[in-house]
Each structure stands twice: as structure tokens, then as C-alpha cells.
Short mmCIF file of C-alpha atoms and ligand atoms in Angstrom, two decimals:
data_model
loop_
_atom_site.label_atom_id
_atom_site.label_comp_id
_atom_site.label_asym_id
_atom_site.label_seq_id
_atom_site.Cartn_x
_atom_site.Cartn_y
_atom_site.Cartn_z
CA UNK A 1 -3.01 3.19 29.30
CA UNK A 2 -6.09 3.35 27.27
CA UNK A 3 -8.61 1.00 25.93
CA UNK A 4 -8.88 1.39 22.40
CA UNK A 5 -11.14 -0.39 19.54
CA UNK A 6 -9.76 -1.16 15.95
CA UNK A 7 -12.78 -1.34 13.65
CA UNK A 8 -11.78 -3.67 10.72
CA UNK A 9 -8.51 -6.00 10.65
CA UNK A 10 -7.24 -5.77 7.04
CA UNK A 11 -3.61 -4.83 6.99
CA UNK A 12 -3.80 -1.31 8.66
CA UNK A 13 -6.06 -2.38 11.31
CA UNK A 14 -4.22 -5.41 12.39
CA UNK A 15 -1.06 -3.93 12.62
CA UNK A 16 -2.35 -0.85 15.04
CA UNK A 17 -3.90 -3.46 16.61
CA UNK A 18 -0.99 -4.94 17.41
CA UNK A 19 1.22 -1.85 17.72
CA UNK A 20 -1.25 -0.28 19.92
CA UNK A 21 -1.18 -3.20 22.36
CA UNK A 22 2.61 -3.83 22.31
CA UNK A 23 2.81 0.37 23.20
CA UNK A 24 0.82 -0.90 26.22
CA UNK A 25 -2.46 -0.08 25.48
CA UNK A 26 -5.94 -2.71 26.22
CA UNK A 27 -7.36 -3.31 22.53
CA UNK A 28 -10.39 -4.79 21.20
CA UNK A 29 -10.09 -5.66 17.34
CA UNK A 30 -13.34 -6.12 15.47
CA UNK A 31 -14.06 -7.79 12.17
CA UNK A 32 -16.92 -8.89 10.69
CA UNK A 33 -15.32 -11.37 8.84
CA UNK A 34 -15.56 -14.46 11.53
CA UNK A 35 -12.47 -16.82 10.06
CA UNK A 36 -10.49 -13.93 10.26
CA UNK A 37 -11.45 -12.82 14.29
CA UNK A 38 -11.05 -16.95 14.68
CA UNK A 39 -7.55 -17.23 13.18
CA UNK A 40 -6.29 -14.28 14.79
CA UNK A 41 -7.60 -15.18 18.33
CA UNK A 42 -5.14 -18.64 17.20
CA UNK A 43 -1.94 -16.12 16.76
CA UNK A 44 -2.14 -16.76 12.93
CA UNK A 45 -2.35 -13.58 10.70
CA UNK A 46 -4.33 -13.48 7.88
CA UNK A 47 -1.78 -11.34 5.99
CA UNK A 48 1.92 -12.03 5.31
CA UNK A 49 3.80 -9.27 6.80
CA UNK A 50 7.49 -9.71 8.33
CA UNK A 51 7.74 -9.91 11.92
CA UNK A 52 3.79 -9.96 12.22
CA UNK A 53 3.37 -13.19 13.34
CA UNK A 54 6.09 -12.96 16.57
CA UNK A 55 4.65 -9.39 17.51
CA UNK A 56 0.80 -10.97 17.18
CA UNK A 57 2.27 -13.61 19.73
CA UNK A 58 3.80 -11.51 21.88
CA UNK A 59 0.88 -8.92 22.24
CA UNK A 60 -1.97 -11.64 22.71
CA UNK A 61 0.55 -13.07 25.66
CA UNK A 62 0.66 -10.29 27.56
CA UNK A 63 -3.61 -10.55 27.83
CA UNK A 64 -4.31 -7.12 26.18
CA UNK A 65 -5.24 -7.58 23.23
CA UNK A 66 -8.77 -9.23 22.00
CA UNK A 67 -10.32 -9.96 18.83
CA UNK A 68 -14.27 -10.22 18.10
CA UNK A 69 -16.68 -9.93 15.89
CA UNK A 70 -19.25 -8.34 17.75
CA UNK A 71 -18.41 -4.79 17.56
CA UNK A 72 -20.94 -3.84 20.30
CA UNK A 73 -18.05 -5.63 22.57
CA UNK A 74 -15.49 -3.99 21.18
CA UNK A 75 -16.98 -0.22 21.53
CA UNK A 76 -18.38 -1.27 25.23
CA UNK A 77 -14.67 -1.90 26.60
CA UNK A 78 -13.02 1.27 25.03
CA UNK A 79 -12.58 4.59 24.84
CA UNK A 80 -11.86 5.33 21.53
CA UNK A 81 -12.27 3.40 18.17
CA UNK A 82 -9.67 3.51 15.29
CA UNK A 83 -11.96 3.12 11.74
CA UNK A 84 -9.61 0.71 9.39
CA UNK A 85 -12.08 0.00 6.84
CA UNK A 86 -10.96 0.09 3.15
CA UNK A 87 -11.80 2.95 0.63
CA UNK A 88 -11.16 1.19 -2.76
CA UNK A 89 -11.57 2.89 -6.12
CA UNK A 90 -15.02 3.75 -7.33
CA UNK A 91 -15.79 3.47 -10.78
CA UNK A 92 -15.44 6.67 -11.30
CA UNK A 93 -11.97 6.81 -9.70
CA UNK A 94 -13.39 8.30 -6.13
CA UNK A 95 -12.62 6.75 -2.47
CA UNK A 96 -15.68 4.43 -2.37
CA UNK A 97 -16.59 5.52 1.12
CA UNK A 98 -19.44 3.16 2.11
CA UNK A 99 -17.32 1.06 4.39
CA UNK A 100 -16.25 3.92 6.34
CA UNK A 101 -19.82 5.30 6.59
CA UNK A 102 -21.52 1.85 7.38
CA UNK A 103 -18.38 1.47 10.60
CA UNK A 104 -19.31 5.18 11.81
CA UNK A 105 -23.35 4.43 11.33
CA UNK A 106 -22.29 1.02 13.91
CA UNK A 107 -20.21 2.44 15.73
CA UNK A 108 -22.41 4.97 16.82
CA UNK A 109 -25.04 2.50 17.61
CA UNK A 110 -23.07 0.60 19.65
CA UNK A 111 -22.04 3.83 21.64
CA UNK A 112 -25.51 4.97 22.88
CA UNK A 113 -25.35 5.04 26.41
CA UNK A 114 -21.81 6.65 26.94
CA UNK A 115 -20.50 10.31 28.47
CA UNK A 116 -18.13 10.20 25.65
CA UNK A 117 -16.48 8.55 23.09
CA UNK A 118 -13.47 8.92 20.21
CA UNK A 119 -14.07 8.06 16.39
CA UNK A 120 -11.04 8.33 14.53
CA UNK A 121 -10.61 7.72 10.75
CA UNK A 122 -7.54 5.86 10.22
CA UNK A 123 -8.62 4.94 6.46
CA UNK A 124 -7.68 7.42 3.87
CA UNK A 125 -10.57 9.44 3.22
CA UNK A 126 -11.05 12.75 1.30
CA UNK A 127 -10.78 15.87 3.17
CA UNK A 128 -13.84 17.20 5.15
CA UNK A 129 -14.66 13.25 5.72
CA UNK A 130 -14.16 12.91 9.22
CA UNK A 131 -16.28 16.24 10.37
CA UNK A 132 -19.11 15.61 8.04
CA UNK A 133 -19.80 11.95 6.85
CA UNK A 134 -18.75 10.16 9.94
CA UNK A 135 -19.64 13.07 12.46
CA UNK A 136 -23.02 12.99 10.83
CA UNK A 137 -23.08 9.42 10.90
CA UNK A 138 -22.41 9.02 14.29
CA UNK A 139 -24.42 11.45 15.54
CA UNK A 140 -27.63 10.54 13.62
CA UNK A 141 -27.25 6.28 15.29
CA UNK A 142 -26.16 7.56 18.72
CA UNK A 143 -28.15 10.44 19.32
CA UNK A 144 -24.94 12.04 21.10
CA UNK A 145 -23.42 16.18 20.23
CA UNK A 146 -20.48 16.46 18.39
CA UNK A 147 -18.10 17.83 20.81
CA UNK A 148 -20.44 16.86 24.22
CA UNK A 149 -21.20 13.19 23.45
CA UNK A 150 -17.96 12.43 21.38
CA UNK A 151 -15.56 13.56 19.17
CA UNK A 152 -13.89 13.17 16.30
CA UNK A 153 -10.33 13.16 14.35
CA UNK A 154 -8.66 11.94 11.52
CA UNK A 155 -5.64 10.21 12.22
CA UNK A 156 -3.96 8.86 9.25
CA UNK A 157 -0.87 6.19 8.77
CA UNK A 158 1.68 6.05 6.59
CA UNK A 159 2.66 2.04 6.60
CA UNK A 160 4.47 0.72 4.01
CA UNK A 161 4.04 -3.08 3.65
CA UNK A 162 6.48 -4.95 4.10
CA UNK A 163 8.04 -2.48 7.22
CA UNK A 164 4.69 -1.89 8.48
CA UNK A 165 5.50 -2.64 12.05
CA UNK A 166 8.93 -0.89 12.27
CA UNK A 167 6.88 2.10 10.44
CA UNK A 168 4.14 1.80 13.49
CA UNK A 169 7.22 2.15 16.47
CA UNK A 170 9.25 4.13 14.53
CA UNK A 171 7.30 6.97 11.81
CA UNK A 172 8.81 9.79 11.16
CA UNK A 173 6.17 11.68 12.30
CA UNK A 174 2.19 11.40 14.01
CA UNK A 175 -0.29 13.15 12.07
CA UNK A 176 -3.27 13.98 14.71
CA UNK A 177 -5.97 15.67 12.75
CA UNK A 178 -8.11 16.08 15.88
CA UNK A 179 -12.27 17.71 16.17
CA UNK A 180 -11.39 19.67 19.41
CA UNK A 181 -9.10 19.84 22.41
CA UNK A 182 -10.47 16.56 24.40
CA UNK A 183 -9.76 14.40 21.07
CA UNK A 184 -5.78 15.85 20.35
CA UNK A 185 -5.02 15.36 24.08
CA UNK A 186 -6.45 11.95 23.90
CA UNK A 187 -4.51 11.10 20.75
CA UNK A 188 -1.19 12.21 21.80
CA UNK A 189 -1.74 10.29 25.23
CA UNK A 190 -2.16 7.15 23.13
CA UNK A 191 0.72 7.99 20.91
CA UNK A 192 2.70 9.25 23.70
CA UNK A 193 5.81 5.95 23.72
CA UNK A 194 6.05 6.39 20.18
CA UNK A 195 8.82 8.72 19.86
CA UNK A 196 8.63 11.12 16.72
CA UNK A 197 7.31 14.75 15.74
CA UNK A 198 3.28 14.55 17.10
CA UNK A 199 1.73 17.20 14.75
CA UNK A 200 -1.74 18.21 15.58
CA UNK A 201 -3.91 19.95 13.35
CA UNK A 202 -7.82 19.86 11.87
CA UNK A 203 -9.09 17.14 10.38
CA UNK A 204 -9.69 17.91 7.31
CA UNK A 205 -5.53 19.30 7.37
CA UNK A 206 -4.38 15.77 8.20
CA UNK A 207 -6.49 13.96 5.32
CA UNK A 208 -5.12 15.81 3.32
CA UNK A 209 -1.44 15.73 4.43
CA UNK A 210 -2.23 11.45 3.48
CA UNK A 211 -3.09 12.51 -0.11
CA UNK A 212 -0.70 15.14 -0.61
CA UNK A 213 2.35 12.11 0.92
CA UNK A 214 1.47 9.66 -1.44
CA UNK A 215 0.81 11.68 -4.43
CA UNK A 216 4.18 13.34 -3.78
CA UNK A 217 6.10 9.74 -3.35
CA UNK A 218 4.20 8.55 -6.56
CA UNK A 219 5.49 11.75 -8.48
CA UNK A 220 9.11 11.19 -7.26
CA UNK A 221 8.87 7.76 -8.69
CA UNK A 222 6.49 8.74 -11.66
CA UNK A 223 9.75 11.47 -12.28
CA UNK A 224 12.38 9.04 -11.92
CA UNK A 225 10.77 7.12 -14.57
CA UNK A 226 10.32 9.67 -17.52
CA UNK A 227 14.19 10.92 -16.30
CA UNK A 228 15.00 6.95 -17.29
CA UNK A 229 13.20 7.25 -20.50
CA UNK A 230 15.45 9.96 -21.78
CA UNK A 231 18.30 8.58 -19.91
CA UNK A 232 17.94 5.38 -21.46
CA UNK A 233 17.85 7.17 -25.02
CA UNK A 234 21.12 8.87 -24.22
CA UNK A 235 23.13 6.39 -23.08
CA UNK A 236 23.27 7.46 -19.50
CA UNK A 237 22.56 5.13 -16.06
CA UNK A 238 19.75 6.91 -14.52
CA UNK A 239 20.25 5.43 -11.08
CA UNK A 240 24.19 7.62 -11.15
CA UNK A 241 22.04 11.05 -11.97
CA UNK A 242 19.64 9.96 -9.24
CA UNK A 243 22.34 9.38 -6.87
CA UNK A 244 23.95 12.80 -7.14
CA UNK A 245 20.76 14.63 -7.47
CA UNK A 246 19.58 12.93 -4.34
CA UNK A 247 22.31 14.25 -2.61
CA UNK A 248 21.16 17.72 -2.79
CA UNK A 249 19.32 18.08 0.78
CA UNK A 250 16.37 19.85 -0.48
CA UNK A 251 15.55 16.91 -2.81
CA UNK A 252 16.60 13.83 -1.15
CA UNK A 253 17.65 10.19 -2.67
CA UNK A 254 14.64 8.62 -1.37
CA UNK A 255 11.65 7.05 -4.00
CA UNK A 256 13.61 7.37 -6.70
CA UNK A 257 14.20 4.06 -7.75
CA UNK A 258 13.21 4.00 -11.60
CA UNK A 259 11.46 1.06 -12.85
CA UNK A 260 8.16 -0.88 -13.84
CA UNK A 261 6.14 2.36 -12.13
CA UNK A 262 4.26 1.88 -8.86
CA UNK A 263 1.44 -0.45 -7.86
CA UNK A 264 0.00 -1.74 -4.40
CA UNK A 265 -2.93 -0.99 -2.34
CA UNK A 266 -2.05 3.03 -2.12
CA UNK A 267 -0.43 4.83 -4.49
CA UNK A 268 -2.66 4.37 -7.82
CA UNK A 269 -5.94 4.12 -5.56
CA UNK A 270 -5.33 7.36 -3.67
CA UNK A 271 -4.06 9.37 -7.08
CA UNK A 272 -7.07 8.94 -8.89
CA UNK A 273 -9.45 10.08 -5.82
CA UNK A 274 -6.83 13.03 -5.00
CA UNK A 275 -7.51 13.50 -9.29
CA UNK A 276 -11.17 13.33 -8.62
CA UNK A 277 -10.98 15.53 -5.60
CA UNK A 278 -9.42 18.37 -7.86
CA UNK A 279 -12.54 17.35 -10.32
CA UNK A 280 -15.14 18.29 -7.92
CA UNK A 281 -13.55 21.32 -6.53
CA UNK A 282 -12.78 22.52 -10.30
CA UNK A 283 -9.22 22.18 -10.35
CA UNK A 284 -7.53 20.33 -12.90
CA UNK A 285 -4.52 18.62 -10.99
CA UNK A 286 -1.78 18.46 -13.89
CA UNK A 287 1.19 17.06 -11.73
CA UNK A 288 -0.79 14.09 -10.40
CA UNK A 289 -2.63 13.12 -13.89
CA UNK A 290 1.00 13.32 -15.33
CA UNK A 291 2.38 10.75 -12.50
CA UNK A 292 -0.66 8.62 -13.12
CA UNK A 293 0.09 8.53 -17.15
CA UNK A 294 3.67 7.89 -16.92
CA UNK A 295 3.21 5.40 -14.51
CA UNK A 296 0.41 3.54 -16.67
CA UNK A 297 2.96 4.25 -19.65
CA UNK A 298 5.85 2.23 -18.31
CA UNK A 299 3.61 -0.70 -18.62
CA UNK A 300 3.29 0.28 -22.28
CA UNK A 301 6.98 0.47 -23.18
CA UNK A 302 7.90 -2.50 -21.51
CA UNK A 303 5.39 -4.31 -23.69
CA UNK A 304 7.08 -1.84 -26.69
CA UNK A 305 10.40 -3.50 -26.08
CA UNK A 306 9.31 -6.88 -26.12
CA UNK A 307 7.46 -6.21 -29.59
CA UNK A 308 11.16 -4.65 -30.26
CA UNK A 309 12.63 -7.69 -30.01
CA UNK A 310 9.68 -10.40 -30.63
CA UNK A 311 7.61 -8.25 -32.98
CA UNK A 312 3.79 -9.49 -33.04
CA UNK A 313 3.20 -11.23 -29.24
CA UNK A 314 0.80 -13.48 -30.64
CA UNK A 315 1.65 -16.74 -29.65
CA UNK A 316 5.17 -15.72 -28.50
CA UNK A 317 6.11 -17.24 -24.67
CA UNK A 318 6.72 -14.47 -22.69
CA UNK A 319 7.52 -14.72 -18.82
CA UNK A 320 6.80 -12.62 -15.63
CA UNK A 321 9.08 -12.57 -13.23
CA UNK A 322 7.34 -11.32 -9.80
CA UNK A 323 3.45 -10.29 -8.94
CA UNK A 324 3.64 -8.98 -5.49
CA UNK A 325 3.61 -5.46 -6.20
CA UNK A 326 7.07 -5.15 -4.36
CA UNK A 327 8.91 -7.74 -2.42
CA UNK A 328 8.12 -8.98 1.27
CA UNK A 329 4.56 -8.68 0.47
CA UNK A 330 2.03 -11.72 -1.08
CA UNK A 331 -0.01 -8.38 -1.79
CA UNK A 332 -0.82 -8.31 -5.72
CA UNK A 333 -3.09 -5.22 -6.00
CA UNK A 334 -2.73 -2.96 -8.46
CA UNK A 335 0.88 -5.13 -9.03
CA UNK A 336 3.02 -4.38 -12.69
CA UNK A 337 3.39 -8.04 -12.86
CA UNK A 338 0.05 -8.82 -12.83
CA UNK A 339 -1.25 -5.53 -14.94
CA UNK A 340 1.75 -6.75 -17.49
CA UNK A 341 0.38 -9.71 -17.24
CA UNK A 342 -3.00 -9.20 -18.64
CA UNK A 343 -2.07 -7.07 -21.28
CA UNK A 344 -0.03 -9.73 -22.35
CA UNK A 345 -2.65 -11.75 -22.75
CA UNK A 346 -4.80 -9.56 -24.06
CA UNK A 347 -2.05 -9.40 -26.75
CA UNK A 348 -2.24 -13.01 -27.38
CA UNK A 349 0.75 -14.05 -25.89
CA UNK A 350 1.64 -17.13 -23.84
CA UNK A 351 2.32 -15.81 -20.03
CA UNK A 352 4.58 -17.81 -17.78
CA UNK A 353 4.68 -16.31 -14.31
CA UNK A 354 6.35 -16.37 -11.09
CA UNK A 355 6.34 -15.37 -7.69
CA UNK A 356 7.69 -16.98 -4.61
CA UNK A 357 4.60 -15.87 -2.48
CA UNK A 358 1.89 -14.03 -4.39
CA UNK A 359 0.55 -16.90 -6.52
CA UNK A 360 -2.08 -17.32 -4.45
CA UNK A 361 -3.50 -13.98 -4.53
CA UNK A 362 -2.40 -13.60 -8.46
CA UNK A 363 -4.57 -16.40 -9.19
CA UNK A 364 -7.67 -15.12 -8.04
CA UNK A 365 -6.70 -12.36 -10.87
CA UNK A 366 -5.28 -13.78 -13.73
CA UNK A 367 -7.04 -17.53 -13.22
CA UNK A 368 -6.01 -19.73 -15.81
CA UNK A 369 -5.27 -16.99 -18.29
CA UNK A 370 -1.48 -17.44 -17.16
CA UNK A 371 0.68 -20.58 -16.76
CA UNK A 372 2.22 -20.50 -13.36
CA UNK A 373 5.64 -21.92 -12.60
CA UNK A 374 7.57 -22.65 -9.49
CA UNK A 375 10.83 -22.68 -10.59
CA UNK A 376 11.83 -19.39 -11.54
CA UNK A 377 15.09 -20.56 -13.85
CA UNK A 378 12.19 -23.43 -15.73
CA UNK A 379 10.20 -20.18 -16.82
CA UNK A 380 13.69 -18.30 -18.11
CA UNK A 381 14.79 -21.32 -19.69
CA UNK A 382 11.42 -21.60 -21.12
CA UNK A 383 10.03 -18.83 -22.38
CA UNK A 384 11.33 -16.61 -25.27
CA UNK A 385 11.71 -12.87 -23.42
CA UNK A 386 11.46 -12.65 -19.83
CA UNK A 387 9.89 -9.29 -17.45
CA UNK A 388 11.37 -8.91 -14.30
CA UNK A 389 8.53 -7.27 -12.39
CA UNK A 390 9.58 -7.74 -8.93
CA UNK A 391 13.09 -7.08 -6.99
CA UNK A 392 12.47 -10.67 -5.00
CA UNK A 393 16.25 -11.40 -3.85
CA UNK A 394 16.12 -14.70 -5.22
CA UNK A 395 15.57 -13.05 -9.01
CA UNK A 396 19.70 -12.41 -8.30
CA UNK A 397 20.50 -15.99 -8.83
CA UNK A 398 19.24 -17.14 -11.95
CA UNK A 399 21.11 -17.85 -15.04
CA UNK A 400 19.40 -15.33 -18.00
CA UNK A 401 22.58 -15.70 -20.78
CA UNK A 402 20.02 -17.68 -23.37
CA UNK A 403 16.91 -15.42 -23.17
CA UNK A 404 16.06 -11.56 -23.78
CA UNK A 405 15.20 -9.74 -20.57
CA UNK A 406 12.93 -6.91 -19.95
CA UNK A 407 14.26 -5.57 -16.75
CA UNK A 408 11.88 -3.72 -14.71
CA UNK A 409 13.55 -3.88 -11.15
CA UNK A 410 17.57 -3.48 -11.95
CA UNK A 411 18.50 -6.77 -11.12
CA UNK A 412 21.96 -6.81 -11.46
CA UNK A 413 22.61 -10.71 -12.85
CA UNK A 414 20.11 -9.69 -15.68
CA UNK A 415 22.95 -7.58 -17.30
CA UNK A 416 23.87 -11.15 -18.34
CA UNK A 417 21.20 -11.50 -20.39
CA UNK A 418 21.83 -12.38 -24.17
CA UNK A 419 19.91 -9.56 -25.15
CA UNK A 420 19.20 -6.85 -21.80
CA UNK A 421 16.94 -3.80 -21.93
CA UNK A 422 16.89 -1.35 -18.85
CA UNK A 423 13.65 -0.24 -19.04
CA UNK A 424 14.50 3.00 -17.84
CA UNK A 425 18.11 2.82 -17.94
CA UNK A 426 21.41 2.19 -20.00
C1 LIG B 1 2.86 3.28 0.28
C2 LIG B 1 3.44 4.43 1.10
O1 LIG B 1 4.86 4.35 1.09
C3 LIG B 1 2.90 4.40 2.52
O2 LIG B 1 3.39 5.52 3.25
C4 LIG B 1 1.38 4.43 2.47
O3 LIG B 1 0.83 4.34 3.77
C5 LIG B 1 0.85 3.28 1.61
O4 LIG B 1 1.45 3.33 0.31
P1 LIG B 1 3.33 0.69 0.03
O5 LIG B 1 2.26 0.70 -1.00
O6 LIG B 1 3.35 -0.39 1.05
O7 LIG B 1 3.34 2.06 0.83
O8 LIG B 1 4.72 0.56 -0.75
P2 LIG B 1 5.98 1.44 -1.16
O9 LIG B 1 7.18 0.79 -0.60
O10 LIG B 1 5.83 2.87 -0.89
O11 LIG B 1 6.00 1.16 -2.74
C6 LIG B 1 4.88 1.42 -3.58
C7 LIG B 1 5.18 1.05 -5.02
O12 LIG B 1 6.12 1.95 -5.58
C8 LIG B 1 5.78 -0.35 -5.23
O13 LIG B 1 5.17 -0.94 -6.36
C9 LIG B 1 7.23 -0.09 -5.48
O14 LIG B 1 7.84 -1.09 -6.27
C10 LIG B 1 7.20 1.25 -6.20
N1 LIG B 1 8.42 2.05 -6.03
C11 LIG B 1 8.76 2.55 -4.81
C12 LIG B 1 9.18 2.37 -7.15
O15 LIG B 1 8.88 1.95 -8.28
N2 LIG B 1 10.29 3.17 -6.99
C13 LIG B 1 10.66 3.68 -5.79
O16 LIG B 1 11.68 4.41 -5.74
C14 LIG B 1 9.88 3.35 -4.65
#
């Protein structure tokens, strides 16, 4: 068993938290953000996440796991700290990596004092991160030498909201991007009940095998979605060519679901800094711009086929069907629905939205540029085209024979529609 510290309790940190503990380790999870440490030390999540609530339970039960918002605490009890801090977008499209420097700066503070100690970068950072910024960082506030005092590694994740826990117990493989010998062996010790491939490598290997993941999912679905295009042009379900292409074993049937294009917390974010990456080192990364157009695009043509059937939006009632940015998440970021949504106002049109979960969140978006319903069959039978932007279950039920629909997610009722438009299928 280990004691381990999880620096910052957004959605990746809470959930290692919790995994961690439940894998029977001793954790300390810090935040600064007090409400959050308060609500958690109650058993209540700040995030909706299936199954979250029951495992948060169960691990706080069993007297191992602790939350605080002193992170001097949380560094003094462990052995190791996990660094969960976001990396948003800069303006210029780049990981924003203040977060992650300010958490290795405190963390090494609070560290002074100790034979050794672990830092590794669970946030997605660019490669050479881990041995440079937060080595440096470290060092500098602790006074300690890289490979005497501490060490380092880069240890990414590869959650998808929504499964994140069964994704923690169950990955298909541990990506240990370890500074030396002392950190790999400690990392696979903490790792060692999860049961997958454990491949350890250098740091600056395993940041990059985050990037290269997502960028490669966000092409397969970016592909998918210019193959629908031209499918939809000629006829042809793109959804039966995936199907049989899928089944070739080198490709795989997996993230090929065309659609609305991709949003959330990862995929655009970490294309544009792998983009910007490329930028700095002088190569122009073709394959990932492409993905990041198309995907931007689909936006565009679903706004095309309303016009299609509307012509000017001005004034025309148009609804939204979904702003999570997939279903089983209240998470809007980067969300079609909500993108859609502003360029719909934008346009001039009247937006009617829905979403069983995410109006919350969408609201502190859109604001009062939207109308938001609860019913989802008041805004079809209310509105003169409708979007479907989300695959929420409950999206199967309604009655769409008297409107138009735009269907982004291949719901299968919306066929029904008086007027129905694939938007990348026939
Ligand atoms: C993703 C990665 O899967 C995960 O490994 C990484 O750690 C974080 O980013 P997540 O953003 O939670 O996870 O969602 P994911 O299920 O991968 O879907 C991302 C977006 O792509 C959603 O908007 C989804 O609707 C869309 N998508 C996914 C498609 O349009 N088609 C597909 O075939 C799959």
C-alpha cells in the first residue's frame, strides 16, 4: 500500500482519487477550492459521473481516503503526488500550463524536509513538460536533486466521461512515463491490482503517447464524418460501410460513429496544442488541422441544411436537442449543442434547447441568449426545425412526424420526421 496525494479534484483527480483508494491505497486529495474539499468530505461529488457517488461512499468508509485543502497536509502524509490540474486552451491554441507549474512550484514547497518524494503529471501536458517545467519547478521551491531528492514521471489517463471509473479498474493499458528507475518501480507498485499491459517508458514518450491517442480517436471520428458527407451525397448509409470496414482487424469498428463532430473537455483542446506543438517545432501537422476543420465544418453544414429547408434563420424557431457534449455527462465544454447553439443565434434565430442534465452548466454559456425547455416533445412541437445534438436515450421517444429534423446523433425515431436529414448519412 502506498500513500499517495491527488493535487486538484476536477474530474481526473477525483476519480484517481477514488480509484486509487478503492485499489487499496491511503490518499490525500487536495483542492484549493474549499466547497468542493467540504462537499466531498460529505460523500457528495461535485461532478455527475455514473457510479461516482456509491464508489466515493464506499472509499471514504473504508477510512483511506481524505480530502483537504491544505496541500502542505496532503504532501506531509504521502509518498507521491498525482498533479490533476487543468491545461485549458491558450489563446493562441497552446496547453495553458500555469496551473500545472503553480501545483509543482507548491508542491515542492511543501516537500522541503523529505529523503524523497514522487511528482507525477497526470494532466496532459506537452512533451518535455514533466523533466523541465515541473522538474525545474520543484527543484527551484524545495531545494532537493532531481533524481536524489525526488523524482519525476508523467503518467497520463485516458478516462472517458461517462465510464471514467470502469476506465480507471479496467484501461486497456498503464502508460508510466517514469524520470528514473526508483519512480517506474514506484508507479507500477501503485498500479500493480489494476490488471492491464503496464508500459514504461520516458516521460516525454508517454506525453506524447496522450496527444498522439486523442488526436488519433478525433481523426477516426473527424474521417467518419467527411466518409458521411460523400456517403450522404450518394445515397449510401455510412454507418453499413463503417461496419464492414471496421471489421478489418487492422482498422477496427471503434470511434467511428459519424455525426455532429466531437466536443468535450479533450479532444478539440488537446488538437490545437498537439497543432501548436508541430508550430513550434516547424512542422506543419496536416492530418490533425484536417480533423480539426472537418470537425468545425460539421457544425457548418448542419446549419447549411437548416437554411436548406428554412432559408434565412432570422427569426425562424429552431431547437437543440442535447448540450452535454455526449450523454451520461452534465459536461457542456466544447459541446455541438451548445457551439450550434450560438451560431444560431448569431444568425438571428430563435434557439429552443434541451438537455435532461446539462442546463445548468449550458446556462452559464449561452445565458439568456437561448430559451430553455424541459419538455423535450414542447420544444419539437414548437419550434420549426429541430437539431438533435446529443444521443440522450430519452431523444428515442419523442414524436418528430410534424417538424424537420437535423439529425446529428442517428436517432432512430427521427427517421419519422416529416422532413429527415442524416447529417452524414442517407
Ligand atoms: C476522450 C477520450 O476518449 C479519453 O481517452 C480522454 O482521456 C479524454 O477525451 P471523452 O471526451 O470523455 O474522452 O469522450 P469520448 O467518449 O471519447 O467522446 C468525445 C466526443 O467525440 C463526444 O462529443 C462524442 O460524441 C464524439 N464521438 C465519439 C463521435 O462523434 N463519434 C464517435 O465515434 C465517438
Amino acid at each position: 500500500m502506498a500513500s499517495l496525494a491527488v493535487v486538484g479534484l476536477g474530474y481526473v483527480g477525483l476519480i484517481h482519487a477514488v480509484g486509487f483508494t478503492l485499489i487499496g491505497h491511503r490518499v490525500v486529495g487536495y483542492d484549493v477550492n474549499r466547497s468542493v474539499v467540504e462537499s466531498l468530505r460529505r460523500g457528495r461529488p461535485h461532478i455527475y459521473e455514473p457510479g461516482l457517488e456509491e464508489a466515493l461512499r464506499r472509499a471514504l468508509e473504508g477510512g483511506r481516503l481524505k480530502f483537504t485543502d491544505f496541500l502542505e497536509d496532503a504532501v506531509a502524509e504521502s509518498e507521491a503526488a498525482f498533479i490533476a490540474v487543468g491545461t485549458p486552451s491558450a489563446p493562441d491554441g497552446s496547453a495553458d500550463l500555469s496551473q500545472v507549474e503553480a501545483a509543482a512550484r507548491a508542491v515542492g514547497r511543501a516537500m522541503r524536509g523529505k529523503k524523497w518524494y514522487l511528482v507525477v503529471v497526470k494532466s496532459t501536458v506537452p512533451p518535455g513538460t514533466t523533466e523541465s517545467l515541473v522538474a525545474g519547478a520543484v527543484a527551484e521551491e524545495s531545494g532537493a536533486e532531481l533524481g536524489v531528492g525526488f523524482s519525476v514521471a508523467s503518467n497520463p489517463e485516458f478516462l472517458r466521461e461517462g465510464t471514467a471509473l470502469e476506465d480507471f479498474f479496467k484501461p486497456d493499458r498503464v502508460v508510466i512515463g517514469a524520470g528514473d528507475e526508483k519512480a517506474a518501480s514506484f508507479l507500477l507498485d501503485v498500479y500493480r491490482p489494476i490488471e492491464a499491459p503496464k508500459i514504461v517508458m520516458k516521460p516525454r514518450e508517454a506525453e506524447l503517447v496522450k496527444y498522439v491517442s486523442n488526436v488519433f480517436l478525433a481523426l477516426k471520428i473527424s474521417f467518419a464524418n467527411e466518409v458521411g458527407l460523400l456517403a450522404k451525397k450518394l445515397g449510401v448509409d455510412t454507418y453499413r460501410v463503417f461496419e464492414a470496414v471496421g471489421l478489418d482487424r487492422r482498422i477496427g469498428p471503434h470511434y467511428f460513429s459519424a455525426g455532429l463532430g466531437f466536443g468535450g473537455s479533450c479532444f478539440p483542446k488537446d488538437l490545437r496544442a498537439y497543432i501548436k506543438l508541430g508550430d513550434r517545432q516547424g512542422v506543419d501537422l496536416h492530418i490533425a488541422k484536417a480533423s480539426y476543420v472537418v470537425n468545425e465544418y460539421m457544425l457548418q453544414y448542419a446549419v447549411e441544411l437548416l437554411e436548406k429547408h428554412l432559408g434565412d434563420l432570422r427569426g425562424r424557431k429552431i431547437g437543440i436537442l442535447g448540450l452535454a457534449f455526449k450523454p451520461n455527462t452534465d459536461d457542456v465544454r466544447e459541446s455541438r449543442g451548445v457551439e450550434l447553439a450560438k451560431i444560431l443565434v448569431a444568425r438571428g434565430a430563435v434557439v429552443y434547447v434541451h438537455d435532461p442534465v446539462a442546463v445548468e452548466k449550458a446556462k452559464a454559456v449561452l445565458g439568456n441568449a437561448v430559451v430553455y425547455v424541459e419538455d423535450p416533445q414542447f420544444l419539437v412541437d414548437n419550434t420549426e426545425a429541430v437539431v438533435i445534438a446529443t444521443a440522450w436515450p430519452q431523444y428515442e421517444e419523442l414524436n418528430y412526424t410534424n417538424t424537420i429534423v437535423i439529425d446529428g446523433r442517428r436517432v432512430k425515431k427521427a427517421r419519422e420526421a416529416k422532413i429527415y436529414e442524416g447529417i452524414a448519412w442517407a
